[in-house]
Short mmCIF file of C-alpha atoms in Angstrom, two decimals:
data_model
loop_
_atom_site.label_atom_id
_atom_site.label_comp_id
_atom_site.label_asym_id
_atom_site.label_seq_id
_atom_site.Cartn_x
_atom_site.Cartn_y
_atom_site.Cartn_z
CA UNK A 90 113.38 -71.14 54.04
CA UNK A 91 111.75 -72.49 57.45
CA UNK A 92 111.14 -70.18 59.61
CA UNK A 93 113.45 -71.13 62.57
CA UNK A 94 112.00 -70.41 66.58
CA UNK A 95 114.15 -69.01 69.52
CA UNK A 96 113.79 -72.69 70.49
CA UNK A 97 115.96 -73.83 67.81
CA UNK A 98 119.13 -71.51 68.98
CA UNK A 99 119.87 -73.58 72.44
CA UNK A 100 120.83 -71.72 75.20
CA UNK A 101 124.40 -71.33 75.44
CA UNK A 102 125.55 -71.64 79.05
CA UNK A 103 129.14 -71.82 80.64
CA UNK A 104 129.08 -75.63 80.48
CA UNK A 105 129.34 -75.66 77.42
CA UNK A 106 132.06 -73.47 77.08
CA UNK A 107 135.82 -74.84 77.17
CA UNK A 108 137.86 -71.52 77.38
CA UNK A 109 140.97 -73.66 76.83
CA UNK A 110 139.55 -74.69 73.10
CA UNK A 111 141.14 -72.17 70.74
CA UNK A 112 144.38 -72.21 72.57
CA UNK A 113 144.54 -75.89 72.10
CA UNK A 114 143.32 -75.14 68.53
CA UNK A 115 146.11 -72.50 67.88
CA UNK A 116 148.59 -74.82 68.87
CA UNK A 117 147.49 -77.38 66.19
CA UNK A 118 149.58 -77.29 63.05
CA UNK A 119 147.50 -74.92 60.63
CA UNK A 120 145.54 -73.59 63.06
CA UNK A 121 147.71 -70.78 64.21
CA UNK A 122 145.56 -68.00 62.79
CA UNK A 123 142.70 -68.85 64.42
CA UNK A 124 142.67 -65.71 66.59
CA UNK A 125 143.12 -63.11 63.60
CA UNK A 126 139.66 -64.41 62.33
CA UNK A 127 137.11 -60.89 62.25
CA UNK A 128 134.12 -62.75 61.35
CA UNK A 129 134.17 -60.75 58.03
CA UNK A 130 131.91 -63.68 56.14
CA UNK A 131 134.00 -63.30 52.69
CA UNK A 132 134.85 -67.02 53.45
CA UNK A 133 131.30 -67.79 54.06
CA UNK A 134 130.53 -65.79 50.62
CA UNK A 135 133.26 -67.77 48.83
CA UNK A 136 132.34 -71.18 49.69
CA UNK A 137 131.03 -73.55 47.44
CA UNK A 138 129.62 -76.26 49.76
CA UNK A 139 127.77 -73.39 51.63
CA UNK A 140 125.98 -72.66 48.63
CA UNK A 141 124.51 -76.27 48.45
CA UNK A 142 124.09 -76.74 52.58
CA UNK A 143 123.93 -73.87 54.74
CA UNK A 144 124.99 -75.97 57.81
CA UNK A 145 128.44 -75.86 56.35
CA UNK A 146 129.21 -71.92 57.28
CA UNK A 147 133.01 -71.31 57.92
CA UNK A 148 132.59 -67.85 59.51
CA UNK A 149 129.97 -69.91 62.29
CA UNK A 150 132.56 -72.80 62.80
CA UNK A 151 135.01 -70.15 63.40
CA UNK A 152 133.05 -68.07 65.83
CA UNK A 153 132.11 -71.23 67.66
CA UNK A 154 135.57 -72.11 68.23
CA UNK A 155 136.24 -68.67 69.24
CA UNK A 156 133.93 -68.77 71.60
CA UNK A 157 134.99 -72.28 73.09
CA UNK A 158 132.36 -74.47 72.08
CA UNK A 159 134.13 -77.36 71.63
CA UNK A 160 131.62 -80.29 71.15
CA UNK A 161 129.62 -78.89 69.02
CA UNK A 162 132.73 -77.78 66.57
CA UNK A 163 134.51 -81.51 66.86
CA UNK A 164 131.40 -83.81 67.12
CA UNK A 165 129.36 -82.64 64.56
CA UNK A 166 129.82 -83.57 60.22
CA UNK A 167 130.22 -79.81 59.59
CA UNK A 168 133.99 -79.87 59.65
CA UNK A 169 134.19 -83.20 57.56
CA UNK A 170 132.12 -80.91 54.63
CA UNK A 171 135.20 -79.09 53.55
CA UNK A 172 136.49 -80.07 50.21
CA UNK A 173 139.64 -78.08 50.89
CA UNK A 174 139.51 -75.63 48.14
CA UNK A 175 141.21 -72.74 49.24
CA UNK A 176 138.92 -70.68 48.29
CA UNK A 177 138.43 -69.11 51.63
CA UNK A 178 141.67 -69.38 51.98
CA UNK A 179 142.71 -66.96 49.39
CA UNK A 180 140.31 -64.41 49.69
CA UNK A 181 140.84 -63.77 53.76
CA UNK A 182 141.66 -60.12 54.25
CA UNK A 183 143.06 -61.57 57.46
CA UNK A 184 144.94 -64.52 56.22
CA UNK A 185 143.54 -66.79 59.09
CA UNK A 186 143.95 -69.84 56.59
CA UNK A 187 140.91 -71.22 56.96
CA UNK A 188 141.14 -74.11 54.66
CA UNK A 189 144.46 -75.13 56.89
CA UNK A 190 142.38 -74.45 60.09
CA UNK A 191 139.47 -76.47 58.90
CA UNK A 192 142.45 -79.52 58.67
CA UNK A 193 143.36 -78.46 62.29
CA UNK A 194 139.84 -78.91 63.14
CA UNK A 195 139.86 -82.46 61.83
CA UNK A 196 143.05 -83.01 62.89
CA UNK A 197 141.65 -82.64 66.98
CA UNK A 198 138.38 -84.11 66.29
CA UNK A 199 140.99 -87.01 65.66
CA UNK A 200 142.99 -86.26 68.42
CA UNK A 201 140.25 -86.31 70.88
CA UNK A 202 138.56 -89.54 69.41
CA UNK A 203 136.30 -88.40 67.64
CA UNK A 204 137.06 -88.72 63.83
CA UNK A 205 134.63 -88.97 61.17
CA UNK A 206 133.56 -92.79 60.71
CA UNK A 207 135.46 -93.26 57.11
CA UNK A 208 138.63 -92.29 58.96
CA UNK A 209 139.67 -95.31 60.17
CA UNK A 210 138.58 -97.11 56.93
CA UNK A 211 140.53 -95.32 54.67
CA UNK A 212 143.57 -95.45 57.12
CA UNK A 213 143.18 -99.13 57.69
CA UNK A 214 143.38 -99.09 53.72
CA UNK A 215 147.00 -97.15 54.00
CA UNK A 216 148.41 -99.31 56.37
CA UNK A 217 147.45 -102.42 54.33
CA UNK A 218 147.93 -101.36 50.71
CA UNK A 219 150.02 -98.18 51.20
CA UNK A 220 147.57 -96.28 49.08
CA UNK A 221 143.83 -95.70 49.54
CA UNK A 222 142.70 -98.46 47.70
CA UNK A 223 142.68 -102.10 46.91
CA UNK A 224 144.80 -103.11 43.48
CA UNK A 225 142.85 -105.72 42.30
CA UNK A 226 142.63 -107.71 39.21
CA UNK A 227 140.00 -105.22 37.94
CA UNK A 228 142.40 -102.63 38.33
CA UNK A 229 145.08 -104.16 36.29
CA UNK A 230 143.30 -105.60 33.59
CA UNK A 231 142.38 -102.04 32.56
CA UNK A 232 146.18 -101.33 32.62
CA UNK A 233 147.05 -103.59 30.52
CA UNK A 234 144.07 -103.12 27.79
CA UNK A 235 146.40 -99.72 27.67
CA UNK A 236 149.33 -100.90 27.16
CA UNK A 237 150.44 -100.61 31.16
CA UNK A 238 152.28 -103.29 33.38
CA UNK A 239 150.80 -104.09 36.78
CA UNK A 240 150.30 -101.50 39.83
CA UNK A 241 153.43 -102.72 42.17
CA UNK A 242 152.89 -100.92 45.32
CA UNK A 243 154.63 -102.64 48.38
CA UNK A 244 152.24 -103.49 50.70
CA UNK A 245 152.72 -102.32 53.89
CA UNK A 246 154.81 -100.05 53.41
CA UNK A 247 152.93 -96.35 55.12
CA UNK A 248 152.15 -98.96 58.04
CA UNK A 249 155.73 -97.57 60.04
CA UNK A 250 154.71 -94.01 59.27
CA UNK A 251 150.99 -94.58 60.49
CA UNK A 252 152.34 -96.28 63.99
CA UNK A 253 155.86 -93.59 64.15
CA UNK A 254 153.33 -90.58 64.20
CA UNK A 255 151.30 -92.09 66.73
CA UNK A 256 148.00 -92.31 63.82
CA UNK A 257 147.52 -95.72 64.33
CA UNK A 258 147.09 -95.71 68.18
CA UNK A 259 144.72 -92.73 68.21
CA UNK A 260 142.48 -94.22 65.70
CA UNK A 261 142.18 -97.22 67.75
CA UNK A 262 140.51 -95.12 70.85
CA UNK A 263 137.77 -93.73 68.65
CA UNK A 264 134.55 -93.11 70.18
CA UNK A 265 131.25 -93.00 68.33
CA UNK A 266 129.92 -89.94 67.57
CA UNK A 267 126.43 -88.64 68.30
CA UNK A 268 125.51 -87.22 65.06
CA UNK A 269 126.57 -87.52 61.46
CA UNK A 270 124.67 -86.88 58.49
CA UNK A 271 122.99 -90.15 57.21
CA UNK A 272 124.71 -90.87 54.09
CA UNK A 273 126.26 -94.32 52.61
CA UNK A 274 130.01 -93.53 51.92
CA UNK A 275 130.93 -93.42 48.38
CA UNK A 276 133.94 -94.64 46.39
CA UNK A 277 137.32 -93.36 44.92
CA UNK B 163 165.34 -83.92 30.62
CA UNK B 164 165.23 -86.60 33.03
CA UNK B 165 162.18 -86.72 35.64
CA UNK B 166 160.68 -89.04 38.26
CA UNK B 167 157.17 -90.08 37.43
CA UNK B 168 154.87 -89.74 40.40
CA UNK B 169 151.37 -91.93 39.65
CA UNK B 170 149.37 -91.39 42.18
CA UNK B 171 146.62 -93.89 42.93
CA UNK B 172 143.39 -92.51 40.60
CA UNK B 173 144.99 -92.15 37.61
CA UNK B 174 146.68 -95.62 37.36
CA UNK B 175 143.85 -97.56 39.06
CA UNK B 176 140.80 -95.93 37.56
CA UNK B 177 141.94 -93.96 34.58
CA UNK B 178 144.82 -95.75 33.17
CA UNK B 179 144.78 -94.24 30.06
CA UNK B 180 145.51 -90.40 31.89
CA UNK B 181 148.91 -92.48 32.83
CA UNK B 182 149.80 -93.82 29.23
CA UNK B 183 148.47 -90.59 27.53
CA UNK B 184 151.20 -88.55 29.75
CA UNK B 185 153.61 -91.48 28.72
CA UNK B 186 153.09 -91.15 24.95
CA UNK B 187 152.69 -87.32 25.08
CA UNK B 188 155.97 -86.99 26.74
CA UNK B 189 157.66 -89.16 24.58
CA UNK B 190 156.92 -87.11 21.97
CA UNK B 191 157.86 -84.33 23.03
CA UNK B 192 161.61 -86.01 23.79
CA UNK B 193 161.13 -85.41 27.59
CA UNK B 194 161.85 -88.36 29.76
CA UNK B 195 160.20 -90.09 32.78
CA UNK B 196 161.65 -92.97 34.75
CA UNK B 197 159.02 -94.68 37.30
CA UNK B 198 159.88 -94.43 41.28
CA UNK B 199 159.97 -97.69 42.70
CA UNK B 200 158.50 -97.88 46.10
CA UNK B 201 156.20 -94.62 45.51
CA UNK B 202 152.89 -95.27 47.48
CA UNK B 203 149.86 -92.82 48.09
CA UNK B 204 151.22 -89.03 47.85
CA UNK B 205 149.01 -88.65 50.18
CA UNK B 206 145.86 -88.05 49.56
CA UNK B 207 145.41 -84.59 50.98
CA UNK B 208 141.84 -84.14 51.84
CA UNK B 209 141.96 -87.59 53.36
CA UNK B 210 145.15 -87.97 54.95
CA UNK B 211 146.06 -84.16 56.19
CA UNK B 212 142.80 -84.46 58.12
CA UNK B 213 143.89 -87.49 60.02
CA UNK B 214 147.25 -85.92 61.44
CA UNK B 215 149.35 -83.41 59.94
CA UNK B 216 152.64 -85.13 60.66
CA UNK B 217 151.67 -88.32 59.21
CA UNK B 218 150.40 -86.09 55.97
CA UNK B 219 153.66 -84.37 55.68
CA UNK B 220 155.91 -87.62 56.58
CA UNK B 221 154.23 -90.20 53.64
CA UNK B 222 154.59 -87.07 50.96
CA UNK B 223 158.53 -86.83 52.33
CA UNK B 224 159.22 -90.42 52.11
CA UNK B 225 157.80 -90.07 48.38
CA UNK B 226 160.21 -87.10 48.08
CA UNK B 227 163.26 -88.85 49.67
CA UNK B 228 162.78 -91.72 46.50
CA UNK B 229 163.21 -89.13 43.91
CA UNK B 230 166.16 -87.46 45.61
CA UNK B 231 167.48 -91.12 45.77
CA UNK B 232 167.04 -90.69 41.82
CA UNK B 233 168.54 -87.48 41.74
CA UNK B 234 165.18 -86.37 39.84
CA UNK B 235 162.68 -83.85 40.30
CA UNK B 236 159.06 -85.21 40.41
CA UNK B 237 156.53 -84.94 37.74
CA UNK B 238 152.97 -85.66 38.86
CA UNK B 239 149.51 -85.72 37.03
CA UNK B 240 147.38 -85.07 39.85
CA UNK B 241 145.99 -81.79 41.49
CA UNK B 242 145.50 -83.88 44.46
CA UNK B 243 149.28 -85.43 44.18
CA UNK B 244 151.13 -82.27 43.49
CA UNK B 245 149.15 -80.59 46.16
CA UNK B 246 150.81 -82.71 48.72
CA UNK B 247 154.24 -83.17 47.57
CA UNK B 248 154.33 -79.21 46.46
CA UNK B 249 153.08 -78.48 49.57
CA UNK B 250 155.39 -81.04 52.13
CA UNK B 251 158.14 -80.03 50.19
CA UNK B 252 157.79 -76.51 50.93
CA UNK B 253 157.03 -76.94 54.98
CA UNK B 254 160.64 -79.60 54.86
CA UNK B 255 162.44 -76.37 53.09
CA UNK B 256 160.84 -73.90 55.28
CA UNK B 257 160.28 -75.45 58.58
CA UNK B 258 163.63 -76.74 60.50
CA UNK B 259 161.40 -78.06 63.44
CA UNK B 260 159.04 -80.30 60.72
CA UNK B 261 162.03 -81.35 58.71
CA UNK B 262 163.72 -82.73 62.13
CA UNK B 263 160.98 -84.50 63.11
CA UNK B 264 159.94 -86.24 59.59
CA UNK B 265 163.97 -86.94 59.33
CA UNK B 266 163.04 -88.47 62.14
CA UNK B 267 160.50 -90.85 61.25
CA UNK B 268 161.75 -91.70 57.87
CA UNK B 269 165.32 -92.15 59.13
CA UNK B 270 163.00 -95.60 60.48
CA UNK B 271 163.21 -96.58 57.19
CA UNK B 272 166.69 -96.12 56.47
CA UNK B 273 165.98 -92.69 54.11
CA UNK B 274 166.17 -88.98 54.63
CA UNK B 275 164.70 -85.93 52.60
CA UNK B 276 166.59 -82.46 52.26
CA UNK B 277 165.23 -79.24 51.39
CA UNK B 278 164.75 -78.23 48.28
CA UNK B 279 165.92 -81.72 47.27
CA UNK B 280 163.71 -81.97 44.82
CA UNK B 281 161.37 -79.58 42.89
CA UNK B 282 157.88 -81.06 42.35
CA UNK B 283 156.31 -80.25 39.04
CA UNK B 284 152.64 -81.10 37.78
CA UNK B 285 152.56 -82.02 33.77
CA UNK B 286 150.24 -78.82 32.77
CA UNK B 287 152.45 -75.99 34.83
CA UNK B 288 155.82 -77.87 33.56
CA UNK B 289 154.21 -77.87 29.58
CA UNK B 290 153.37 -74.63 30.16
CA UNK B 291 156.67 -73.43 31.95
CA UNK B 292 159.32 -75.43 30.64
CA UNK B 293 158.32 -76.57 27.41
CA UNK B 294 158.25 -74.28 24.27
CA UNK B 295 155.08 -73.63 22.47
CA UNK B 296 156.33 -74.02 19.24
CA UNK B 297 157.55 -77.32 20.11
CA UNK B 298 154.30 -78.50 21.47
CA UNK B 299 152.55 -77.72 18.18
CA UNK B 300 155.06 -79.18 16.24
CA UNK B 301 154.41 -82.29 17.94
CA UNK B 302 150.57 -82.29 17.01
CA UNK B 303 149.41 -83.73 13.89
CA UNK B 304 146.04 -82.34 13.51
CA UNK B 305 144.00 -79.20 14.99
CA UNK B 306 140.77 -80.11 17.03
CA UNK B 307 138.16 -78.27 16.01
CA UNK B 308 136.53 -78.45 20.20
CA UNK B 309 134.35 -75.95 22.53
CA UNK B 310 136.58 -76.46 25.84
CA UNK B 311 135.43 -76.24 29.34
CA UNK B 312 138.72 -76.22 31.65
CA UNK B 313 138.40 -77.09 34.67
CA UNK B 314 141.74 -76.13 36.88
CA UNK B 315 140.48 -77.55 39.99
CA UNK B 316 141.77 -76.29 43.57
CA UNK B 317 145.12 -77.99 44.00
CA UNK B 318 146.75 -77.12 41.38
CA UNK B 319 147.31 -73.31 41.52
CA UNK B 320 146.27 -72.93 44.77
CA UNK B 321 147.55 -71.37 47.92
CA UNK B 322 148.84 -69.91 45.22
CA UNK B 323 151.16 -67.88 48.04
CA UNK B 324 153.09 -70.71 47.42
CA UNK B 325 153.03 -71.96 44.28
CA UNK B 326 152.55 -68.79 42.44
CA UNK B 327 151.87 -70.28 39.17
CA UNK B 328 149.38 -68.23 37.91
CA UNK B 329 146.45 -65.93 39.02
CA UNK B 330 143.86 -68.11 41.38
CA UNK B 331 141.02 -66.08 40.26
CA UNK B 332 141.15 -65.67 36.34
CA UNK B 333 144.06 -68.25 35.13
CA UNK B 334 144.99 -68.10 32.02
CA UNK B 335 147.62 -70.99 32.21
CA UNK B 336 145.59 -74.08 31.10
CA UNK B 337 143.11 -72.58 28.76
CA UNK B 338 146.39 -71.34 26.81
CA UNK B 339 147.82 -74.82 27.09
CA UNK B 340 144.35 -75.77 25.42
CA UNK B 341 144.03 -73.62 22.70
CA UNK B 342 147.36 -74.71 21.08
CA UNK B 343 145.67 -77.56 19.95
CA UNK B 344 143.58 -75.12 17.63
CA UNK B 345 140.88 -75.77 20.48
CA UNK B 346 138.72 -73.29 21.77
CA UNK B 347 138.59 -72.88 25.60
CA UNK B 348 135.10 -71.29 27.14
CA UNK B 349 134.46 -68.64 29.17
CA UNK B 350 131.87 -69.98 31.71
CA UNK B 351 130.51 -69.00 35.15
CA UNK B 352 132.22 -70.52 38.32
CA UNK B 353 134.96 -71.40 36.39
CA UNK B 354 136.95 -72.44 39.09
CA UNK B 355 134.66 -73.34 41.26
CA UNK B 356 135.83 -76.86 43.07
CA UNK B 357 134.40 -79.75 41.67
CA UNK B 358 133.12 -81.05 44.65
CA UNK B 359 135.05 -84.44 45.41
CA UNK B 360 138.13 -83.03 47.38
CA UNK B 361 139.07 -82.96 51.16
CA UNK B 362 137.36 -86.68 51.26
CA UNK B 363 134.12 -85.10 50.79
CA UNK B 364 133.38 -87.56 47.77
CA UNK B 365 133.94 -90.31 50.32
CA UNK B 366 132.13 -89.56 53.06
CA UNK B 367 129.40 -86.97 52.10
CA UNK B 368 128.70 -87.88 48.09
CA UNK B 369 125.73 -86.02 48.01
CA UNK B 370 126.97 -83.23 48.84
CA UNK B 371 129.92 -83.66 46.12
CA UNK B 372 127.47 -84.75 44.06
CA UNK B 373 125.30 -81.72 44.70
CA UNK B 374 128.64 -79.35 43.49
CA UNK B 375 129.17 -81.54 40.40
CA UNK B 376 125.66 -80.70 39.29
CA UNK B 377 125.91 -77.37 39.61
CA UNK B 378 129.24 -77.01 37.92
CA UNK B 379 127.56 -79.68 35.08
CA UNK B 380 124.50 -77.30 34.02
CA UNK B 381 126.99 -74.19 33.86
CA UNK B 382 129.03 -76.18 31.77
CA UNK B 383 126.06 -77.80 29.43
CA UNK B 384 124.57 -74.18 28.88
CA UNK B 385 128.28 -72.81 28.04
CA UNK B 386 127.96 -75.18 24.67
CA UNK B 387 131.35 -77.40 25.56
CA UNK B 388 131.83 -80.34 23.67
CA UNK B 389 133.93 -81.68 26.31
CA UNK B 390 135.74 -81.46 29.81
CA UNK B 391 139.62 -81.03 29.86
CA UNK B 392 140.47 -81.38 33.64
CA UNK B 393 144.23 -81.61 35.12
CA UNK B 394 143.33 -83.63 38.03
CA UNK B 395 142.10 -87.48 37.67
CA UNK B 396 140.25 -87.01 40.93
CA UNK B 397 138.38 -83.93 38.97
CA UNK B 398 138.05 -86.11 36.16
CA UNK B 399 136.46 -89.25 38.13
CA UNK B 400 134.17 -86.66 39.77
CA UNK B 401 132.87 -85.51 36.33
CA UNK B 402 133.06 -88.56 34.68
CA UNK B 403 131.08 -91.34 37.13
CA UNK B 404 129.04 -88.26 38.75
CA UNK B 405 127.34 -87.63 34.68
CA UNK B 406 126.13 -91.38 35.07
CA UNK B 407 125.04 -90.76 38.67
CA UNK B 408 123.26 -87.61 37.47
CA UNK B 409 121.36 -89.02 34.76
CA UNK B 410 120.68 -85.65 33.25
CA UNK B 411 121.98 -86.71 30.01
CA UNK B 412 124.75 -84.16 30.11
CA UNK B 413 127.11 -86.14 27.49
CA UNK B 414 130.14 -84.23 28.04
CA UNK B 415 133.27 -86.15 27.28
CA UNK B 416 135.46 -85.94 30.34
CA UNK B 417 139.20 -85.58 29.07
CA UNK B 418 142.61 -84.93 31.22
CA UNK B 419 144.61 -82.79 29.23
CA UNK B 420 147.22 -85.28 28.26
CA UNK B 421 144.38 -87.23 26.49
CA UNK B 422 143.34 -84.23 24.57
CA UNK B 423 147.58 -83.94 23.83
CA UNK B 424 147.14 -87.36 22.50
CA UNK B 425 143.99 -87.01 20.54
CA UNK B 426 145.83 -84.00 18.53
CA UNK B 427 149.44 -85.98 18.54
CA UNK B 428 147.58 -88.55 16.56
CA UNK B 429 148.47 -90.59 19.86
CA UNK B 430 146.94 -94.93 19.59
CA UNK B 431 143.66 -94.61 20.50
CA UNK B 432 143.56 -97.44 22.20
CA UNK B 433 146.73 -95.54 24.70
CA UNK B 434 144.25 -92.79 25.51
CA UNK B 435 142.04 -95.67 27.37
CA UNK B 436 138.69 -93.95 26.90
CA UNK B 437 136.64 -97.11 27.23
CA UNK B 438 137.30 -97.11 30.68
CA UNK B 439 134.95 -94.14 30.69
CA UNK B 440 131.58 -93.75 32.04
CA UNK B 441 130.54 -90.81 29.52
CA UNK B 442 131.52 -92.02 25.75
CA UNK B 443 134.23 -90.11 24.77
CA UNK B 444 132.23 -89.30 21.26
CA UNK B 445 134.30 -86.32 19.83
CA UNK B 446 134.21 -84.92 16.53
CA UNK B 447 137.19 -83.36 16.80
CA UNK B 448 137.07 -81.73 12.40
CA UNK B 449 139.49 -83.09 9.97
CA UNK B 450 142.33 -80.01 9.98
CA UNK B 451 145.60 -81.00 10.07
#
């Protein structure tokens, strides 16, 4: 491992600091826990995608939200690098609910315009197809080589629930973000 | 025993044969599915709950509110599927304030949801729960003579504070489901360790996903399996497409478990769709009956 300088570790100062963050954070919808968090590190242990990139550390994202560092929780890819397998979740002595609070995390990052770049994409897709994906020809020509009919999904028809909970209008005020990791998207 | 069959978007548009597999497996075994008109995305969890919560919770209801409207409960296929709906449904039963406001929303669209309306039910935990054994292996025609690597993947026992199906940790439910096929389910390291493509990750990080898969692949390669047998198609797309992307030369057959059900029912081949797979599904499964 690289040998990493004090220059590496910024200086934290109070600018940085938004002492309102985890309230705002423990009044999201899975995020109520937040506070309970002891910094423990079984999560950290537990998690799979830390074992193949070290920037994704749940304990760290924690303590920086603890400690109100909002921009640097909500604008950077670590958040997005969850694959939501509870496996934090279940083995927190404290039952902070991390995999829920990692959601919550996303959920601002959203909130405050800044969602990961394949949000909109795959929403757009909802709204249009009502699923996350085109039904093509492609698609239904393998049905029927097993025996299936066609894929009949109403178009349209998440687009209400998208506008009713308000997704639609806070997607449209994203802002870019000033770093994400430099990969291609994939597909489903 | 009547049921409302939930799709999903994976299985039907990428791995059609998962869907007519559960369809001929489930025939068999005299249980049977009607098709929900109208269903959409369940949704998607790691996608969708990251957008917004609400919107999460109010697609997965609206999917609900069409079974109640066919007075069924809801059988799903998909980790990622009966994550969402197990999981909505449980916050609209437990949570007056969330089932107000999605009552709300939906009530936009002329339909409401009630809780505990409807009990949602993946295929493995419902085989495994509310089917007898001995009927399940009447129902095959022939053993298969197979070294099994199960993978559970994350949604499907897990928070298992709600779903308590089974022990998170060292499950037992799926490899038994396995082995009445005369199969013989591995031990292996990381076991159920996540495959790698959930909470969008495959999407918007796949080298990272891809990075998981790999790992999980060489366990699985050294643990001698002859094959994959997965209860999620989103698992099984991961496995299957991220072997070609590998290029290791793994060669492990990626199977959902109602294929492997339809290999040992004697199901069509041609039903179990494996040529829409990127590994060749080259089994010698033996020749017991």
């Amino acid at each position: 491992m690289p040998e990493k300088t004090l220059e590496a570790y910024p200086l934290v100062t109070e600018d940085d600091i938004d002492p309102e963050f985890v309230q705002r954070v423990a009044a999201t919808p899975g995020g109520e826990h937040i506070l309970d968090c002891y910094a423990c590190g079984t999560c950290s242990a537990s998690c799979p995608v830390r074992a193949i990139d070290e920037e994704f550390n749940p304990r760290r994202i924690i303590r920086l939200a603890l400690l109100g560092l909002k921009d640097e929780v909500l604008q950077s890819d670590f958040i997005w690098l969850c694959t939501g397998c509870y496996t934090c979740q279940e083995r927190c002595p404290q039952d902070v609910r991390i995999t829920e609070l990692m959601m919550a995390f996303r959920n601002v990052a959203v909130e405050e315009g800044y969602p990961h770049p394949t949000v909109k994409a795959i929403a757009d897709m909802i709204e249009q197809y009502g699923i996350i994906m085109e039904i093509g020809e492609f698609e239904n020509e393998k049905r029927e080589k097993v025996g299936l009919p066609a894929r009949n999904v109403p178009p349209d028809i998440n687009r209400g629930i998208l506008k009713d909970t308000g997704l639609t209008k806070t997607l449209s005020k994203a802002k870019p973000r000033p770093s994400t990791k430099g990969e291609e998207g994939g597909e489903a | 025993m009547d049921m409302a069959f939930f799709l999903g978007c994976i299985a039907p548009l990428r791995y059609p044969g998962i869907e007519s597999a559960t369809r001929e497996v489930l025939d068999r075994l005299g249980i049977i599915i009607h098709d929900m008109d109208g269903a959409s995305c369940c949704p998607a969890p790691g996608v969708t709950r990251s957008f917004d919560k609400m919107t999460w919770i109010a697609m997965g209801a609206r999917n609900i509110a069409l079974a109640e409207r066919q007075g069924m409960d809801i059988l799903t296929i998909c980790n990622g599927c009966f994550g969402s709906l197990f999981e909505s449904a449980h916050l609209l039963a437990e949570d007056p304030k969330i089932l107000r406001e999605v009552n709300d929303i939906l009530g936009g669209l002329n339909m409401t949801v009630t809780p505990h309306g409807v009990q949602v039910r993946h295929f493995a935990e419902f085989l495994a729960r509310d089917v007898n054994d001995r009927a399940i292996q009447k129902s095959f025609k022939r053993k298969l003579d197979l070294n099994v690597a199960v993978h559970y993947g994350c949604h499907f026992l897990k928070p298992s504070k709600i779903k308590q199906l089974d022990d998170p940790e060292r499950p037992t439910m799926v490899d038994k489901l396995v082995e009445l096929t005369g199969a013989k389910s591995l031990e292996y390291r990381e076991k159920q360790m996540c495959c790698g493509a959930g909470g969008g990750v495959r999407a918007r990080h796949p080298d990272t996903a891809l990075a998981m898969t790999k790992d999980k692949m060489d366990i699985i390669k050294e643990a001698g399996a002859d094959c994959i047998v997965d209860v999620c198609p989103f698992c099984h797309l991961q496995y299957d497409k991220g072997q070609k992307a590998l290029g290791k030369g793994y060669d492990i057959p990626v199977l959902h478990l109602a294929q492997l059900y339809g290999l040992a029912m004697e199901v069509d081949p041609k039903l179990l769709g494996f040529k829409a797979h990127a590994v060749p599904v080259n089994l010698e499964i033996g020749d017991k009956r």
